[in-house]
CSV table of C-alpha atoms in Angstrom, one decimal:
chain,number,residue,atom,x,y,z
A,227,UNK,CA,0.0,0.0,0.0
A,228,UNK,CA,1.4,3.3,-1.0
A,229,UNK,CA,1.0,6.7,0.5
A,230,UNK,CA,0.4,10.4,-1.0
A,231,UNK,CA,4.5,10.5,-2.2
A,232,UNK,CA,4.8,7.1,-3.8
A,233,UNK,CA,1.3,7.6,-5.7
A,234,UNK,CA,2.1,10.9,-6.7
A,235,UNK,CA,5.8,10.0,-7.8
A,236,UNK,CA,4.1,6.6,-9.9
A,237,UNK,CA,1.9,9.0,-11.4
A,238,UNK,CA,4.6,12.0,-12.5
A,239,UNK,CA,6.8,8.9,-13.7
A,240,UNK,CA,4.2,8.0,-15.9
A,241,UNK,CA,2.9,11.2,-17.8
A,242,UNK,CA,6.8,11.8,-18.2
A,243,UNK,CA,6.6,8.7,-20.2
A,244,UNK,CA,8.4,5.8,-18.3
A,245,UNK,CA,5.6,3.0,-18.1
A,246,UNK,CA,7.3,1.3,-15.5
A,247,UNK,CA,9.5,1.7,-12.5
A,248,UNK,CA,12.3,-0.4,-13.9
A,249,UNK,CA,12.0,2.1,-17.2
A,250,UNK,CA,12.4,4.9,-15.1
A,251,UNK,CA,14.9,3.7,-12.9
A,252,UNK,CA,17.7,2.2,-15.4
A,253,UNK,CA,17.1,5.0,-18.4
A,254,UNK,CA,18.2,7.3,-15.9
A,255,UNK,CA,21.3,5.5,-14.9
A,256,UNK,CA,20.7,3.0,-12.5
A,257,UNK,CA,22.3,3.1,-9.1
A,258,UNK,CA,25.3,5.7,-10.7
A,259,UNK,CA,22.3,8.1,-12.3
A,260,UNK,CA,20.3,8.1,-8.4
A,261,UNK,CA,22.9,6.5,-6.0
A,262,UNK,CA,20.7,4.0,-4.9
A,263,UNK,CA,19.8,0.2,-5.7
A,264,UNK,CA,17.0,-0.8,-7.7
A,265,UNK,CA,15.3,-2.8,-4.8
A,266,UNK,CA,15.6,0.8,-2.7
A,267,UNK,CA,13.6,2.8,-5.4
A,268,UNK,CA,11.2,-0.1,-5.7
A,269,UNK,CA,10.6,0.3,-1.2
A,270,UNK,CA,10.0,4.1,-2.3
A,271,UNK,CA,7.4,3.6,-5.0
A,272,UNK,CA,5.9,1.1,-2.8
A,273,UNK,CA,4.9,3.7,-0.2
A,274,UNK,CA,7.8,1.3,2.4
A,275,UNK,CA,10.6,3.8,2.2
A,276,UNK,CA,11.1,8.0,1.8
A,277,UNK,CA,13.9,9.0,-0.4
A,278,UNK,CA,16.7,11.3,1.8
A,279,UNK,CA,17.0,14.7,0.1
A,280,UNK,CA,19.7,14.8,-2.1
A,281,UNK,CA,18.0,11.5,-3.8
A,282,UNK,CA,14.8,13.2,-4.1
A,283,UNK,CA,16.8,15.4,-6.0
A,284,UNK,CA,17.8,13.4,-8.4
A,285,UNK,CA,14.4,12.0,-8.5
A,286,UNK,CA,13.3,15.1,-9.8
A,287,UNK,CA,16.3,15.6,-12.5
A,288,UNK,CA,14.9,11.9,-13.6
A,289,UNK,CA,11.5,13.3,-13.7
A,290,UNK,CA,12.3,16.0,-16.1
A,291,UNK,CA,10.7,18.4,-13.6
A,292,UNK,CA,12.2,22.0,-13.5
A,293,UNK,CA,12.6,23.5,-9.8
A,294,UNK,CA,9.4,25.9,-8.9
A,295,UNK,CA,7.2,24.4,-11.2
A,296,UNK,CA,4.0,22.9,-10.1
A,297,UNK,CA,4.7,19.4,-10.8
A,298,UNK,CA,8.0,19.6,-8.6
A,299,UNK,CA,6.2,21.6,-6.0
A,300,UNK,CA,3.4,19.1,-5.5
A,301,UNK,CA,6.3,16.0,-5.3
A,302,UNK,CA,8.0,18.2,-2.8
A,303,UNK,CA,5.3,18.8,-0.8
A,304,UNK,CA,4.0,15.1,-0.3
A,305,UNK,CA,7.8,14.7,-0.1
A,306,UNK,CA,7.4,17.0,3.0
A,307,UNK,CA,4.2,15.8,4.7
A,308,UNK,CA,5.6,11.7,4.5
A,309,UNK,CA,8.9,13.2,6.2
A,310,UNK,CA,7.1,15.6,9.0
A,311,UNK,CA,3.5,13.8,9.1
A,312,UNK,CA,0.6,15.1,8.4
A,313,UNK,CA,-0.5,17.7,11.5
A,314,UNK,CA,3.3,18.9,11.7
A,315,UNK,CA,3.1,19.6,8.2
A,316,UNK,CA,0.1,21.2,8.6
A,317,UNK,CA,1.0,23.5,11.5
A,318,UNK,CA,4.9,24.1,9.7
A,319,UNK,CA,5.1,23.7,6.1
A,320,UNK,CA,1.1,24.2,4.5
A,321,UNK,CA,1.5,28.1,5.6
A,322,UNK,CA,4.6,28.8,4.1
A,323,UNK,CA,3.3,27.6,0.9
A,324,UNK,CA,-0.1,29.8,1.1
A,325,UNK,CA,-0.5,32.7,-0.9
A,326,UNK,CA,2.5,31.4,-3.9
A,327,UNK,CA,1.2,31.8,-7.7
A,328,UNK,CA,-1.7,28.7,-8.1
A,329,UNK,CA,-0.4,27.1,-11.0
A,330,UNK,CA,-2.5,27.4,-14.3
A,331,UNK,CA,-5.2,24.2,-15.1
A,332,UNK,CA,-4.5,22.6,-17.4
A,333,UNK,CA,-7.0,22.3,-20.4
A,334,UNK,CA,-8.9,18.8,-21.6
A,335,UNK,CA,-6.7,18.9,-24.7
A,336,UNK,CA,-3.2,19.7,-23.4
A,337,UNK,CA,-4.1,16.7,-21.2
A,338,UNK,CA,-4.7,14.4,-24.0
A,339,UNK,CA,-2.0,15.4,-25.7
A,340,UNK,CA,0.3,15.1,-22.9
A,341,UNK,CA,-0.7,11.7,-22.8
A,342,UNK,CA,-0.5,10.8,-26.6
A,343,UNK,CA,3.1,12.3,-26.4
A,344,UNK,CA,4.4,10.5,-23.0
A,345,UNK,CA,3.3,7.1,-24.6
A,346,UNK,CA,5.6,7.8,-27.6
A,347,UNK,CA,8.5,8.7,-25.5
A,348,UNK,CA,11.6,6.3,-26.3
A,349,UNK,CA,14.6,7.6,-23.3
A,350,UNK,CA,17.8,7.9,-24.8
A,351,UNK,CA,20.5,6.0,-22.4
A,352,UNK,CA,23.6,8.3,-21.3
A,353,UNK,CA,25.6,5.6,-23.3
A,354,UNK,CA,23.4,5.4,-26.3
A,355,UNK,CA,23.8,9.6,-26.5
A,356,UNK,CA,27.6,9.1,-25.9
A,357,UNK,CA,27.5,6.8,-29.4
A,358,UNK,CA,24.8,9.5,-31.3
A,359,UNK,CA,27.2,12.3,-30.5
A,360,UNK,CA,30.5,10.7,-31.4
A,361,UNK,CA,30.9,13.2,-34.4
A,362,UNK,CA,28.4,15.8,-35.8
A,363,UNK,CA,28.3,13.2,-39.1
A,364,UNK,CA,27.1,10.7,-36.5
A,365,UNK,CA,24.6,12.8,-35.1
A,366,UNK,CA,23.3,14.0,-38.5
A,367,UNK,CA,22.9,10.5,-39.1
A,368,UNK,CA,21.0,9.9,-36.1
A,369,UNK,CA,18.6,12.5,-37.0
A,370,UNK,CA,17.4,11.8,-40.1
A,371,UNK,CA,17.1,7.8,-38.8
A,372,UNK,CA,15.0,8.7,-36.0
A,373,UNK,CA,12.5,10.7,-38.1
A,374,UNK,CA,12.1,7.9,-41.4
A,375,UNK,CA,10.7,4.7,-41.6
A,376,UNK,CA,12.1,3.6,-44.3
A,377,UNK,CA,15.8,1.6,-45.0
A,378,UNK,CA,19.0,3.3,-45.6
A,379,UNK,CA,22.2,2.6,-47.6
A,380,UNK,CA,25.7,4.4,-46.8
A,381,UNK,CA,25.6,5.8,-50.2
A,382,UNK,CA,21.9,7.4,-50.1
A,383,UNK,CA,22.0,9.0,-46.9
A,384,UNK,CA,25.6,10.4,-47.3
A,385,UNK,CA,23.7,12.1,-50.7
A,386,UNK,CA,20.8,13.1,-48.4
A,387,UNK,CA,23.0,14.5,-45.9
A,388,UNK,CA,26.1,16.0,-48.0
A,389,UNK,CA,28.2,13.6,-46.7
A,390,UNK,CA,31.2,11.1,-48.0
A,391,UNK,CA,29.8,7.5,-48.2
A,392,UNK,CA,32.4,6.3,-45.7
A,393,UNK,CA,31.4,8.0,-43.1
A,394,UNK,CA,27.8,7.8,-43.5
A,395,UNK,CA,28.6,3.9,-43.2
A,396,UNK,CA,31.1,4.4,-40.0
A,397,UNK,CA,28.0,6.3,-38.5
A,398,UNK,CA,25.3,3.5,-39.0
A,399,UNK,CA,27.6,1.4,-37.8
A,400,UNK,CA,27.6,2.3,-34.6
A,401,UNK,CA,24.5,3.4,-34.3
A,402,UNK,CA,23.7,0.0,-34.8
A,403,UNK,CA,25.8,-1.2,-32.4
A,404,UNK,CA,24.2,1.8,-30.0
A,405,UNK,CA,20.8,-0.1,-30.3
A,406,UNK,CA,19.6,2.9,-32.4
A,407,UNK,CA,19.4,1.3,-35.4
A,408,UNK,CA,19.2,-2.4,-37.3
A,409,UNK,CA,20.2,-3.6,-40.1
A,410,UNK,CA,17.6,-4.0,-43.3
A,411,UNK,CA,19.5,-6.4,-45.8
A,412,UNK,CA,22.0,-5.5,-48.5
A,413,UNK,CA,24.3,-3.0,-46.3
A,414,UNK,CA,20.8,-1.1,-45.2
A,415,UNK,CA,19.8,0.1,-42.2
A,416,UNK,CA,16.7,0.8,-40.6
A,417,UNK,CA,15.9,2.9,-37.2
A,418,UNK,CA,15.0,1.5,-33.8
A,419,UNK,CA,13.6,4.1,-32.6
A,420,UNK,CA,11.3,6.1,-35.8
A,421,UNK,CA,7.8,7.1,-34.7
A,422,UNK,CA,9.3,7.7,-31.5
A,423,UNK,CA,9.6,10.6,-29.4
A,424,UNK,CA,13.3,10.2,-28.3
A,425,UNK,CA,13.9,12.4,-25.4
A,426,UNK,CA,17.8,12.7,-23.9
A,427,UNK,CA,19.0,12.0,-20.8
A,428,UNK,CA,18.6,15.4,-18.5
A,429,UNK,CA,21.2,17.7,-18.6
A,430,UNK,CA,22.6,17.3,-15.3
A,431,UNK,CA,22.6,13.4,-15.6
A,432,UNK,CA,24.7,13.8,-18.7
A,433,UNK,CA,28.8,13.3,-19.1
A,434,UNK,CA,30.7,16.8,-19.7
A,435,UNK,CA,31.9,15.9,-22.9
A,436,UNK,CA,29.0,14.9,-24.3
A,437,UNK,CA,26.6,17.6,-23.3
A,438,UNK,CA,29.7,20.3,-24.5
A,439,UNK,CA,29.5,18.3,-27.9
A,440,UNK,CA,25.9,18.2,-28.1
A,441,UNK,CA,25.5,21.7,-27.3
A,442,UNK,CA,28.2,22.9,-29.5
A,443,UNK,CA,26.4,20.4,-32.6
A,444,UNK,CA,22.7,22.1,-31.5
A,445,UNK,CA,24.3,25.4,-31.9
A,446,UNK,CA,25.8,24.3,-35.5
A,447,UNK,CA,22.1,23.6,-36.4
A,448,UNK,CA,20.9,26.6,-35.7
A,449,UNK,CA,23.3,28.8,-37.1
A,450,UNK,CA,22.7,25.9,-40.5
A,451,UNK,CA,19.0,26.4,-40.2
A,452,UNK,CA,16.7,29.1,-41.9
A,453,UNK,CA,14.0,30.8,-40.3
A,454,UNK,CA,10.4,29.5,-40.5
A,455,UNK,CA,8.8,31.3,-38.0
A,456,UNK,CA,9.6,33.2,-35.2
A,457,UNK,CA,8.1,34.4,-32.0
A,458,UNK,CA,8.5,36.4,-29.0
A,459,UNK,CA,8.1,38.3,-26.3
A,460,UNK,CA,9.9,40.8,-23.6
A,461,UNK,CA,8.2,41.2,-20.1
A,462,UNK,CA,9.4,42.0,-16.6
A,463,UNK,CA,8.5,39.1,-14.0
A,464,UNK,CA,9.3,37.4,-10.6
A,465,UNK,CA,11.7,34.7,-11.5
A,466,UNK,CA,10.4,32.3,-9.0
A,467,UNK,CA,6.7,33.0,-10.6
A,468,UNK,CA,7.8,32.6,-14.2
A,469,UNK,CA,8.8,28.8,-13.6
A,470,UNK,CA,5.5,28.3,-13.6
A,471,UNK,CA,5.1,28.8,-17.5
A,472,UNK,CA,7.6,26.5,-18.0
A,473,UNK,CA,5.6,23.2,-18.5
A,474,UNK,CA,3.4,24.9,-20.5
A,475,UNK,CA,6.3,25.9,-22.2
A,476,UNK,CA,7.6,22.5,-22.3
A,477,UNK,CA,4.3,21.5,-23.9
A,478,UNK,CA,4.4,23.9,-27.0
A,479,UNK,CA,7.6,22.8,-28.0
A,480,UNK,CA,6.7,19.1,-27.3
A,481,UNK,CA,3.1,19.4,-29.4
A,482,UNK,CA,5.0,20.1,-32.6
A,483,UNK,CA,5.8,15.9,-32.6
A,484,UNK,CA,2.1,15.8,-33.4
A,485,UNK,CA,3.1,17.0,-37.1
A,486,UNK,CA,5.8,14.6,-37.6
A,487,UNK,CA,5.9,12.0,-39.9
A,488,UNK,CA,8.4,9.4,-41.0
A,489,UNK,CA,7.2,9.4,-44.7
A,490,UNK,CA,8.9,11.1,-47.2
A,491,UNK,CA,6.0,14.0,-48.2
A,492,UNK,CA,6.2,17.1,-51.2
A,493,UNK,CA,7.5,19.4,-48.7
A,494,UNK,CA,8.7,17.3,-46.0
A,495,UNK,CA,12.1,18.7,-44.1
A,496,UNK,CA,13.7,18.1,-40.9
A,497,UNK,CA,12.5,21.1,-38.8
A,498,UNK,CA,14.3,22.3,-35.3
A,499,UNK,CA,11.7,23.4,-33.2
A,500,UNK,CA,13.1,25.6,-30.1
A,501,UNK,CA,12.0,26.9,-27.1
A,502,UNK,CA,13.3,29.4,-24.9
A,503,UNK,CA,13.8,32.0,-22.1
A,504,UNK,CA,16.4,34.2,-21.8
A,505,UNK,CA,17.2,36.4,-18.5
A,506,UNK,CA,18.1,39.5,-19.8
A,507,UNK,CA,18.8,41.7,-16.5
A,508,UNK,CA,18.4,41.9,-13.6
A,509,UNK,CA,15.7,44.7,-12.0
């Protein structure tokens, strides 16, 4: 039997798209991602066992769940009230949260597409985003893989791409050997993961030398990239308050997946959809 944090943990695992606790647990890492055992995160999902802080922590990195937002908040606070109990953490804790921002509802549709998306979700191991970010060729590779159905040969996707046939074939290679893609007869190879919405591992879960070269490749693509469309906005808020847009934020960017297709159309592109806020100064 479970208690208000393990139900609201199972729940938050799911609709950020890991079906199952094992899912969750080993495609963030495993013990070196949370710096626990599998069995100890299984006595926490089971309402048996609280995490301690700095584990709830990483629970929340593994959640995908930005600090402030109302998501986190809500972990955080049954977090709180299993820790103090429930008239402590009325008497203590409920009042200091009074009075904050109320988060926005969420509408019927958002909902249901929240859900569509989480059940696409394939989660990109650290070591499989080690192998997809080997070189920029590699990860060009990966790219146009992940978002067609169909079978490709060295020799086509280095024309596709604009790159030399040799290293289009290095780079399914390994993504092969990556689990990212399989072999489709006569030196062809076909993605593992097409359809999917293949989301990375977080940030701070990542290795240094693989987020600087995935930053540095995402920054190449943008600079590559022309302009579709464009929009934005300037405004003075609290910082703190703002994290509540976030998710919502989070969403948008997410909801473009409901466009994708992995069949070759009159106009079909690969598109880099990007969302962002930028602190600008401080006053």
């Amino acid at each position: 039997m479970g208690n208000e944090f393990s139900t609201t943990l199972a729940r938050l695992r799911r609709e950020a798209g890991f079906p199952t606790a094992y899912r969750f647990f080993f495609d963030n890492g495993g013990e070196r991602g949370f710096g626990l055992t599998y069995r100890r995160y299984l006595l926490i999902e089971q309402g048996k066992n609280l995490p301690l802080a700095d584990k709830l922590e990483k629970i929340l990195v593994g959640l995908r769940l930005p600090q402030n937002t109302p998501a986190a908040a809500e972990l955080v606070k049954a977090w709180l009230k299993g820790l103090a109990g429930d008239e402590v953490y009325a008497h203590i804790f409920e009042p200091l949260f009074a009075g904050g921002p109320a988060p926005a509802p969420a509408q019927p549709g958002q909902e249901a597409l929240r859900r569509s998306l989480a059940e696409k979700k394939f989660h990109m191991t650290g070591e499989q985003l080690a192998a997809t970010v080997a070189s920029f060729e590699t990860y060009k590779c990966s790219m146009a893989l992940e978002n067609d159905a169909g079978a490709w040969t060295p020799a086509a996707l280095a024309r596709t791409l604009g790159l030399k046939e040799p290293v289009a074939r290095r780079a399914l290679a390994a993504l092969a050997k990556a689990g990212l893609a399989k072999p489709a007869g006569k030196g062809a190879y076909k993605s593992a993961v097409a359809g999917r919405l293949v989301e990375y591992p977080v940030t701070a879960a990542m290795r240094g030398d693989v987020y600087a070269r995935l930053k540095g490749y995402l920054k190449r693509l943008e600079d590559e990239g022309r302009v579709e469309y464009s929009s934005m906005g300037m405004l003075r808020a609290d910082a703190a308050a703002l994290k509540g847009y976030y998710p919502l934020l989070h969403s948008g960017v997410e909801a473009s997946n409901a466009y994708a297709t992995v069949r070759k159309t009159k106009e079909s592109a690969a598109f880099f959809v990007i969302g962002r806020v930028l602190r600008l100064w401080d006053f």
